[in-house]
Short mmCIF file of C-alpha atoms in Angstrom, two decimals:
data_model
loop_
_atom_site.label_atom_id
_atom_site.label_comp_id
_atom_site.label_asym_id
_atom_site.label_seq_id
_atom_site.Cartn_x
_atom_site.Cartn_y
_atom_site.Cartn_z
CA MET A 1 2.51 17.52 82.72
CA SER A 2 5.25 20.01 81.84
CA SER A 3 4.62 22.88 79.47
CA SER A 4 7.05 21.42 76.91
CA SER A 5 5.28 18.04 76.94
CA LEU A 6 1.93 19.79 76.65
CA SER A 7 3.01 21.85 73.67
CA THR A 8 4.54 18.77 72.01
CA VAL A 9 1.32 16.78 72.30
CA LEU A 10 -0.85 19.62 70.99
CA ALA A 11 1.61 20.41 68.18
CA SER A 12 1.65 16.77 67.09
CA VAL A 13 -2.16 16.68 66.87
CA ILE A 14 -2.25 19.85 64.76
CA THR A 15 0.54 18.49 62.55
CA GLU A 16 -1.37 15.23 62.03
CA ALA A 17 -4.53 17.04 60.94
CA VAL A 18 -2.76 19.48 58.59
CA LEU A 19 -0.61 16.82 56.90
CA GLU A 20 -3.48 14.35 56.59
CA LEU A 21 -5.74 17.00 55.06
CA SER A 22 -3.02 17.92 52.55
CA LEU A 23 -2.32 14.30 51.58
CA TYR A 24 -6.04 13.53 51.40
CA GLY A 25 -6.43 16.14 48.66
CA ALA A 26 -3.87 14.32 46.50
CA PHE A 27 -5.42 10.96 47.33
CA ALA A 28 -8.94 12.14 46.41
CA VAL A 29 -7.76 13.50 43.05
CA ILE A 30 -5.92 10.28 42.13
CA PHE A 31 -8.80 8.13 43.36
CA SER A 32 -11.29 10.11 41.22
CA ALA A 33 -9.01 9.67 38.20
CA VAL A 34 -8.82 5.92 38.83
CA VAL A 35 -12.60 5.61 39.07
CA TYR A 36 -12.98 7.58 35.81
CA LEU A 37 -10.39 5.43 34.02
CA PHE A 38 -12.06 2.23 35.24
CA TRP A 39 -15.40 3.53 33.98
CA ALA A 40 -13.96 4.64 30.63
CA ARG A 41 -12.30 1.26 30.19
CA ALA A 42 -15.58 -0.53 30.90
CA LEU A 43 -17.47 1.60 28.33
CA ILE A 44 -14.87 1.15 25.59
CA SER A 45 -14.03 -2.52 25.99
CA LYS A 46 -17.41 -3.68 27.36
CA ASP A 47 -15.44 -5.18 30.22
CA ARG A 48 -15.76 -4.70 33.97
CA PRO A 49 -12.93 -4.41 36.50
CA ILE A 50 -12.66 -7.21 39.01
CA PHE A 51 -15.39 -6.68 41.56
CA PHE A 52 -13.17 -7.44 44.57
CA VAL A 53 -10.60 -4.80 43.58
CA PHE A 54 -13.15 -2.09 42.86
CA LEU A 55 -15.08 -2.80 46.07
CA ALA A 56 -11.84 -2.80 48.11
CA LEU A 57 -10.84 0.56 46.62
CA VAL A 58 -14.22 2.07 47.49
CA ILE A 59 -14.09 0.75 51.08
CA LEU A 60 -10.52 2.03 51.38
CA PHE A 61 -11.63 5.47 50.20
CA LEU A 62 -14.49 5.52 52.71
CA SER A 63 -12.26 4.42 55.60
CA ILE A 64 -9.64 7.07 54.78
CA THR A 65 -12.34 9.72 54.48
CA ALA A 66 -13.82 8.67 57.82
CA HIS A 67 -10.35 8.81 59.37
CA LEU A 68 -9.86 12.38 58.16
CA ILE A 69 -13.29 13.45 59.44
CA ASN A 70 -12.49 11.90 62.82
CA ALA A 71 -9.13 13.72 62.91
CA ILE A 72 -10.84 17.07 62.25
CA TYR A 73 -13.47 16.28 64.90
CA MET A 74 -10.72 15.47 67.43
CA LEU A 75 -9.08 18.79 66.62
CA TYR A 76 -12.42 20.56 67.14
CA LEU A 77 -13.02 18.84 70.48
CA GLY A 78 -9.58 19.65 71.81
CA PHE A 79 -9.34 23.31 70.82
CA ALA A 80 -12.93 24.49 70.42
CA HIS A 81 -14.77 22.42 73.01
CA PHE A 82 -12.05 22.04 75.67
CA GLY A 83 -10.24 25.26 74.79
CA GLY A 84 -6.80 23.67 74.36
CA GLY A 85 -4.29 23.40 77.19
CA ILE A 86 -4.24 20.52 79.64
CA PRO A 87 -7.86 19.33 79.02
CA ALA A 88 -7.12 18.97 75.29
CA ALA A 89 -3.85 17.14 75.96
CA GLU A 90 -5.61 14.75 78.33
CA LEU A 91 -8.16 14.02 75.63
CA TYR A 92 -5.44 13.19 73.10
CA LEU A 93 -3.47 11.11 75.60
CA SER A 94 -6.55 9.11 76.61
CA LEU A 95 -6.46 6.14 74.28
CA SER A 96 -9.80 4.91 75.62
CA ALA A 97 -11.62 7.97 74.25
CA PRO A 98 -14.16 7.03 71.53
CA THR A 99 -12.48 9.33 68.99
CA THR A 100 -9.08 7.70 69.59
CA LEU A 101 -10.55 4.20 69.36
CA ALA A 102 -12.21 5.14 66.07
CA HIS A 103 -8.92 6.63 64.88
CA ILE A 104 -6.86 3.48 65.44
CA SER A 105 -9.68 1.18 64.25
CA LEU A 106 -9.78 2.97 60.88
CA VAL A 107 -5.98 2.66 60.66
CA GLU A 108 -6.28 -1.10 61.12
CA VAL A 109 -9.06 -1.31 58.50
CA ALA A 110 -7.00 0.62 55.94
CA THR A 111 -3.95 -1.55 56.63
CA PHE A 112 -5.95 -4.75 56.25
CA ILE A 113 -7.48 -3.64 52.93
CA THR A 114 -4.11 -2.54 51.56
CA ASP A 115 -2.44 -5.81 52.48
CA SER A 116 -5.38 -7.78 51.06
CA LEU A 117 -4.93 -6.00 47.72
CA VAL A 118 -1.23 -6.87 47.79
CA ILE A 119 -2.11 -10.55 48.27
CA HIS A 120 -4.70 -10.34 45.51
CA ARG A 121 -2.07 -8.97 43.12
CA LEU A 122 0.16 -11.91 43.99
CA TYR A 123 -2.73 -14.31 43.42
CA VAL A 124 -3.45 -12.89 39.96
CA VAL A 125 0.18 -12.74 38.84
CA TRP A 126 0.66 -16.39 39.81
CA SER A 127 -2.36 -17.40 37.69
CA TYR A 128 -4.66 -17.94 40.69
CA ASN A 129 -2.34 -20.47 42.32
CA ARG A 130 -3.74 -20.88 45.81
CA ARG A 131 -0.59 -22.43 47.25
CA VAL A 132 1.35 -19.22 46.68
CA VAL A 133 -0.99 -17.17 48.89
CA ILE A 134 -1.22 -19.59 51.81
CA PHE A 135 1.66 -17.97 53.70
CA PRO A 136 0.47 -14.33 53.35
CA LEU A 137 -3.09 -15.35 54.25
CA ILE A 138 -1.81 -16.88 57.50
CA ILE A 139 0.08 -13.65 58.18
CA VAL A 140 -3.12 -11.66 57.53
CA LEU A 141 -4.90 -13.71 60.17
CA CYS A 142 -2.10 -12.91 62.62
CA GLN A 143 -2.43 -9.26 61.67
CA ILE A 144 -6.18 -9.30 62.35
CA VAL A 145 -5.60 -10.84 65.79
CA SER A 146 -2.93 -8.24 66.54
CA GLY A 147 -5.20 -5.41 65.40
CA ILE A 148 -8.05 -6.58 67.62
CA HIS A 149 -5.70 -6.82 70.58
CA ILE A 150 -4.33 -3.33 69.89
CA ILE A 151 -7.83 -1.86 69.92
CA TYR A 152 -8.57 -3.73 73.16
CA ASP A 153 -5.38 -2.35 74.71
CA PHE A 154 -6.35 1.15 73.60
CA SER A 155 -9.66 0.81 75.40
CA ARG A 156 -7.96 0.20 78.76
CA GLU A 157 -4.58 1.97 78.67
CA THR A 158 -3.02 5.40 78.64
CA LEU A 159 -0.39 6.33 76.10
CA PHE A 160 2.51 5.64 78.47
CA ASP A 161 1.17 2.24 79.56
CA PHE A 162 0.56 1.46 75.90
CA TYR A 163 4.25 1.81 75.08
CA SER A 164 5.26 -0.74 77.68
CA LEU A 165 2.36 -3.19 77.74
CA SER A 166 1.06 -3.57 74.19
CA ASN A 167 4.33 -3.19 72.31
CA PRO A 168 4.39 -6.87 71.19
CA TRP A 169 0.99 -6.54 69.50
CA VAL A 170 1.90 -3.33 67.71
CA THR A 171 5.18 -4.84 66.61
CA SER A 172 3.39 -7.99 65.46
CA SER A 173 0.93 -5.98 63.36
CA LEU A 174 3.66 -3.89 61.71
CA VAL A 175 5.96 -6.85 61.08
CA SER A 176 3.03 -8.78 59.60
CA SER A 177 2.43 -5.98 57.11
CA LEU A 178 6.12 -5.92 56.18
CA LEU A 179 6.17 -9.70 55.71
CA ILE A 180 3.15 -9.58 53.42
CA SER A 181 4.62 -6.75 51.36
CA GLY A 182 8.09 -8.27 51.15
CA TYR A 183 6.94 -11.80 50.34
CA SER A 184 4.36 -10.72 47.77
CA SER A 185 6.68 -8.24 46.03
CA GLY A 186 9.46 -10.83 45.90
CA MET A 187 7.22 -13.53 44.47
CA ILE A 188 5.71 -11.13 41.93
CA MET A 189 9.18 -10.02 40.88
CA TYR A 190 10.31 -13.63 40.44
CA LYS A 191 7.24 -14.57 38.40
CA ILE A 192 7.43 -11.56 36.07
CA LEU A 193 11.15 -11.99 35.45
CA MET A 194 10.59 -15.66 34.61
CA MET A 195 7.80 -14.69 32.20
CA ALA A 196 9.99 -12.05 30.59
CA ARG A 197 12.75 -14.61 29.95
CA SER A 198 10.24 -17.01 28.41
CA PHE A 199 8.88 -14.35 26.06
CA ARG A 200 12.39 -13.39 25.04
CA ARG A 201 13.27 -16.99 24.20
CA ILE A 202 10.08 -17.40 22.15
CA SER A 203 10.20 -14.12 20.24
CA GLY A 204 13.93 -13.44 20.14
CA SER A 205 13.12 -9.85 21.08
CA ALA A 206 13.32 -7.84 24.28
CA ASN A 207 10.00 -6.05 23.64
CA GLY A 208 7.88 -8.53 25.57
CA LYS A 209 10.40 -8.39 28.39
CA TYR A 210 10.14 -4.60 28.37
CA HIS A 211 6.32 -4.66 28.69
CA LEU A 212 6.43 -7.05 31.63
CA ARG A 213 9.14 -5.06 33.37
CA LYS A 214 6.96 -1.97 33.12
CA VAL A 215 4.37 -3.81 35.19
CA LEU A 216 7.07 -4.83 37.66
CA VAL A 217 8.30 -1.25 38.01
CA ILE A 218 4.77 -0.01 38.71
CA ILE A 219 4.32 -2.58 41.49
CA ILE A 220 7.71 -2.03 43.12
CA GLU A 221 7.63 1.77 42.99
CA SER A 222 4.19 1.96 44.54
CA SER A 223 4.86 -0.66 47.24
CA LEU A 224 8.01 1.19 48.36
CA LEU A 225 5.86 4.05 49.68
CA GLN A 226 3.81 1.72 51.87
CA THR A 227 6.89 -0.18 53.04
CA ALA A 228 8.77 3.00 53.95
CA MET A 229 5.83 4.27 56.03
CA THR A 230 5.48 0.94 57.86
CA VAL A 231 9.20 0.80 58.64
CA GLY A 232 9.09 4.39 59.89
CA ILE A 233 6.22 3.59 62.27
CA LEU A 234 7.93 0.43 63.50
CA VAL A 235 11.27 2.12 64.19
CA SER A 236 9.76 5.19 65.87
CA PHE A 237 7.52 2.98 68.03
CA GLN A 238 10.42 0.84 69.21
CA ILE A 239 12.42 3.95 70.08
CA GLY A 240 9.41 5.49 71.84
CA LEU A 241 9.20 8.70 69.85
CA LEU A 242 5.97 10.68 69.79
CA VAL A 243 6.41 11.04 66.03
CA GLN A 244 5.06 7.49 65.69
CA SER A 245 1.58 8.84 66.51
CA VAL A 246 1.88 11.27 63.58
CA LEU A 247 3.09 8.54 61.22
CA THR A 248 0.33 6.18 62.38
CA ALA A 249 -2.31 8.85 61.77
CA LEU A 250 -0.94 9.47 58.27
CA SER A 251 -0.58 5.79 57.35
CA PRO A 252 -4.13 5.27 55.97
CA VAL A 253 -3.90 8.11 53.44
CA VAL A 254 -0.31 7.16 52.52
CA PHE A 255 -1.36 3.54 51.99
CA GLY A 256 -4.30 4.79 49.93
CA ILE A 257 -2.02 6.88 47.72
CA SER A 258 0.27 3.88 47.27
CA VAL A 259 -2.63 1.71 46.10
CA VAL A 260 -4.33 4.21 43.79
CA LEU A 261 -1.01 5.16 42.16
CA ILE A 262 -0.81 1.61 40.81
CA HIS A 263 -4.31 1.80 39.35
CA ALA A 264 -3.80 5.32 38.01
CA ARG A 265 -0.72 4.25 36.05
CA VAL A 266 -2.46 1.11 34.86
CA GLY A 267 -5.48 3.18 33.79
CA LEU A 268 -3.26 5.53 31.81
CA GLY A 269 -1.80 2.48 30.11
CA TRP A 270 -5.32 1.34 29.20
CA ALA A 271 -6.11 4.73 27.69
CA LYS A 272 -2.93 4.63 25.62
CA ASP A 273 -3.72 1.11 24.40
CA ASN A 274 -7.22 2.16 23.36
CA TYR A 275 -6.18 5.17 21.28
CA THR A 276 -2.76 4.15 19.91
CA GLU A 277 -2.45 1.89 16.87
CA PRO A 278 0.44 -0.59 16.99
CA MET A 279 3.20 -0.50 14.38
CA PRO A 280 3.35 -3.38 11.85
CA THR A 281 5.59 -6.21 13.05
CA PRO A 282 6.60 -9.63 11.77
CA ILE A 283 4.15 -12.43 12.48
CA ALA A 284 6.29 -14.16 15.11
CA LEU A 285 6.89 -10.95 17.00
CA SER A 286 3.22 -9.98 16.79
CA VAL A 287 2.19 -13.25 18.40
CA SER A 288 4.72 -12.77 21.19
CA LEU A 289 3.75 -9.17 21.86
CA ALA A 290 0.05 -9.98 21.79
CA THR A 291 0.64 -12.67 24.37
CA SER A 292 2.78 -10.45 26.57
CA ARG A 293 0.29 -7.57 26.41
CA SER A 294 -2.56 -9.93 27.22
CA GLU A 295 -0.64 -11.20 30.25
CA GLU A 296 0.26 -7.63 31.19
CA ARG A 297 -3.36 -6.51 31.08
CA ASP A 298 -4.39 -9.52 33.17
CA LEU A 299 -1.82 -8.51 35.76
CA GLU A 300 -2.85 -4.87 35.66
CA ARG A 301 -6.57 -5.58 35.95
CA GLY A 302 -5.88 -7.68 39.04
CA LYS A 303 -4.05 -4.94 40.97
#
C-alpha cells in the first residue's frame, strides 16, 4: 500500500468520525425537542402520538447513537490500539472485521426505519388505503434482501473485491430507497394537491389550500435531504470513489435529521395551534378551515 493510499484511508476515517459527531449533536438536539413537543402535545390535548411512529423514532435514535459509538471505537482501535499506519489501514479496509460489520448493519437498520416512516406517511395521507402502499412494501422487501446480501458480502470480502463483486446489491439497496422516496413523495404531493383543490371549491377561499400546502412543503423539504444523500452515495459508489465510504457512514445521522426535522416543524405547529386563538370567520369558511386543519393534523400526526 502506497503512502498516499494509506493517508487517504486514515484521513477518510477521521473525517467520518468528526463529521458524524458534529451532525449527531444537531440530531440529538432536534430529537430531544421532538420528544418534548410530543409529550407536551399529549399533556395538553390528552392525546397520544401514533405508537408506531414514536417507537420508530426511538429505535432510529438508538441505532444512530450505536453507529456513532462504533465509529469512535473504530477510531480508538486504529490509532490508540494499533498505533495508526498500515495496521490501522488494514483494519479499516477489512470489511469482515466485527466493527465494520456492525457499522454497515446499523446503516441498513437506519435506512430501513427511515423508508418505513416514509411509507407510513403515504399510508396516512391516503386515508389508510392499503393498495397505495403495496408497491413500496414490495420495494422494502427487496431492500431487506439486498441489505442482508451486502452484510454477507462484507463478511467475506475486502474493500476492493467489494467494489467489483457486490456492486449489484449495493446498487439495488440504494435504488430501492430512491424508488420508495420518489414514489411516496409523488403520491403524497398528488393527494394533497387534490385535497387543496377540493377545499378551495367548497370554501371559495385559498386558506385551506394554504394549510395543506404547508404540510406538503414540510414533507418535500425534509425528504430532499435524504434523497440527496442517497444519490450522492449511489453516484460515488458507481464511480468507485473512496468518498462513498464517508457518505455511507454519515447517512444514518443525515437520515435521522431528515426525519426529525419533519416532526420538529409539526410539533412547532402544534404548539402554535394550542396557544393561538383563531380570528372570527364566516360560518362557511370556518367549516372549511376546521376540516382542512383536522386533515392537516391527521397528516402531521402520521409522519
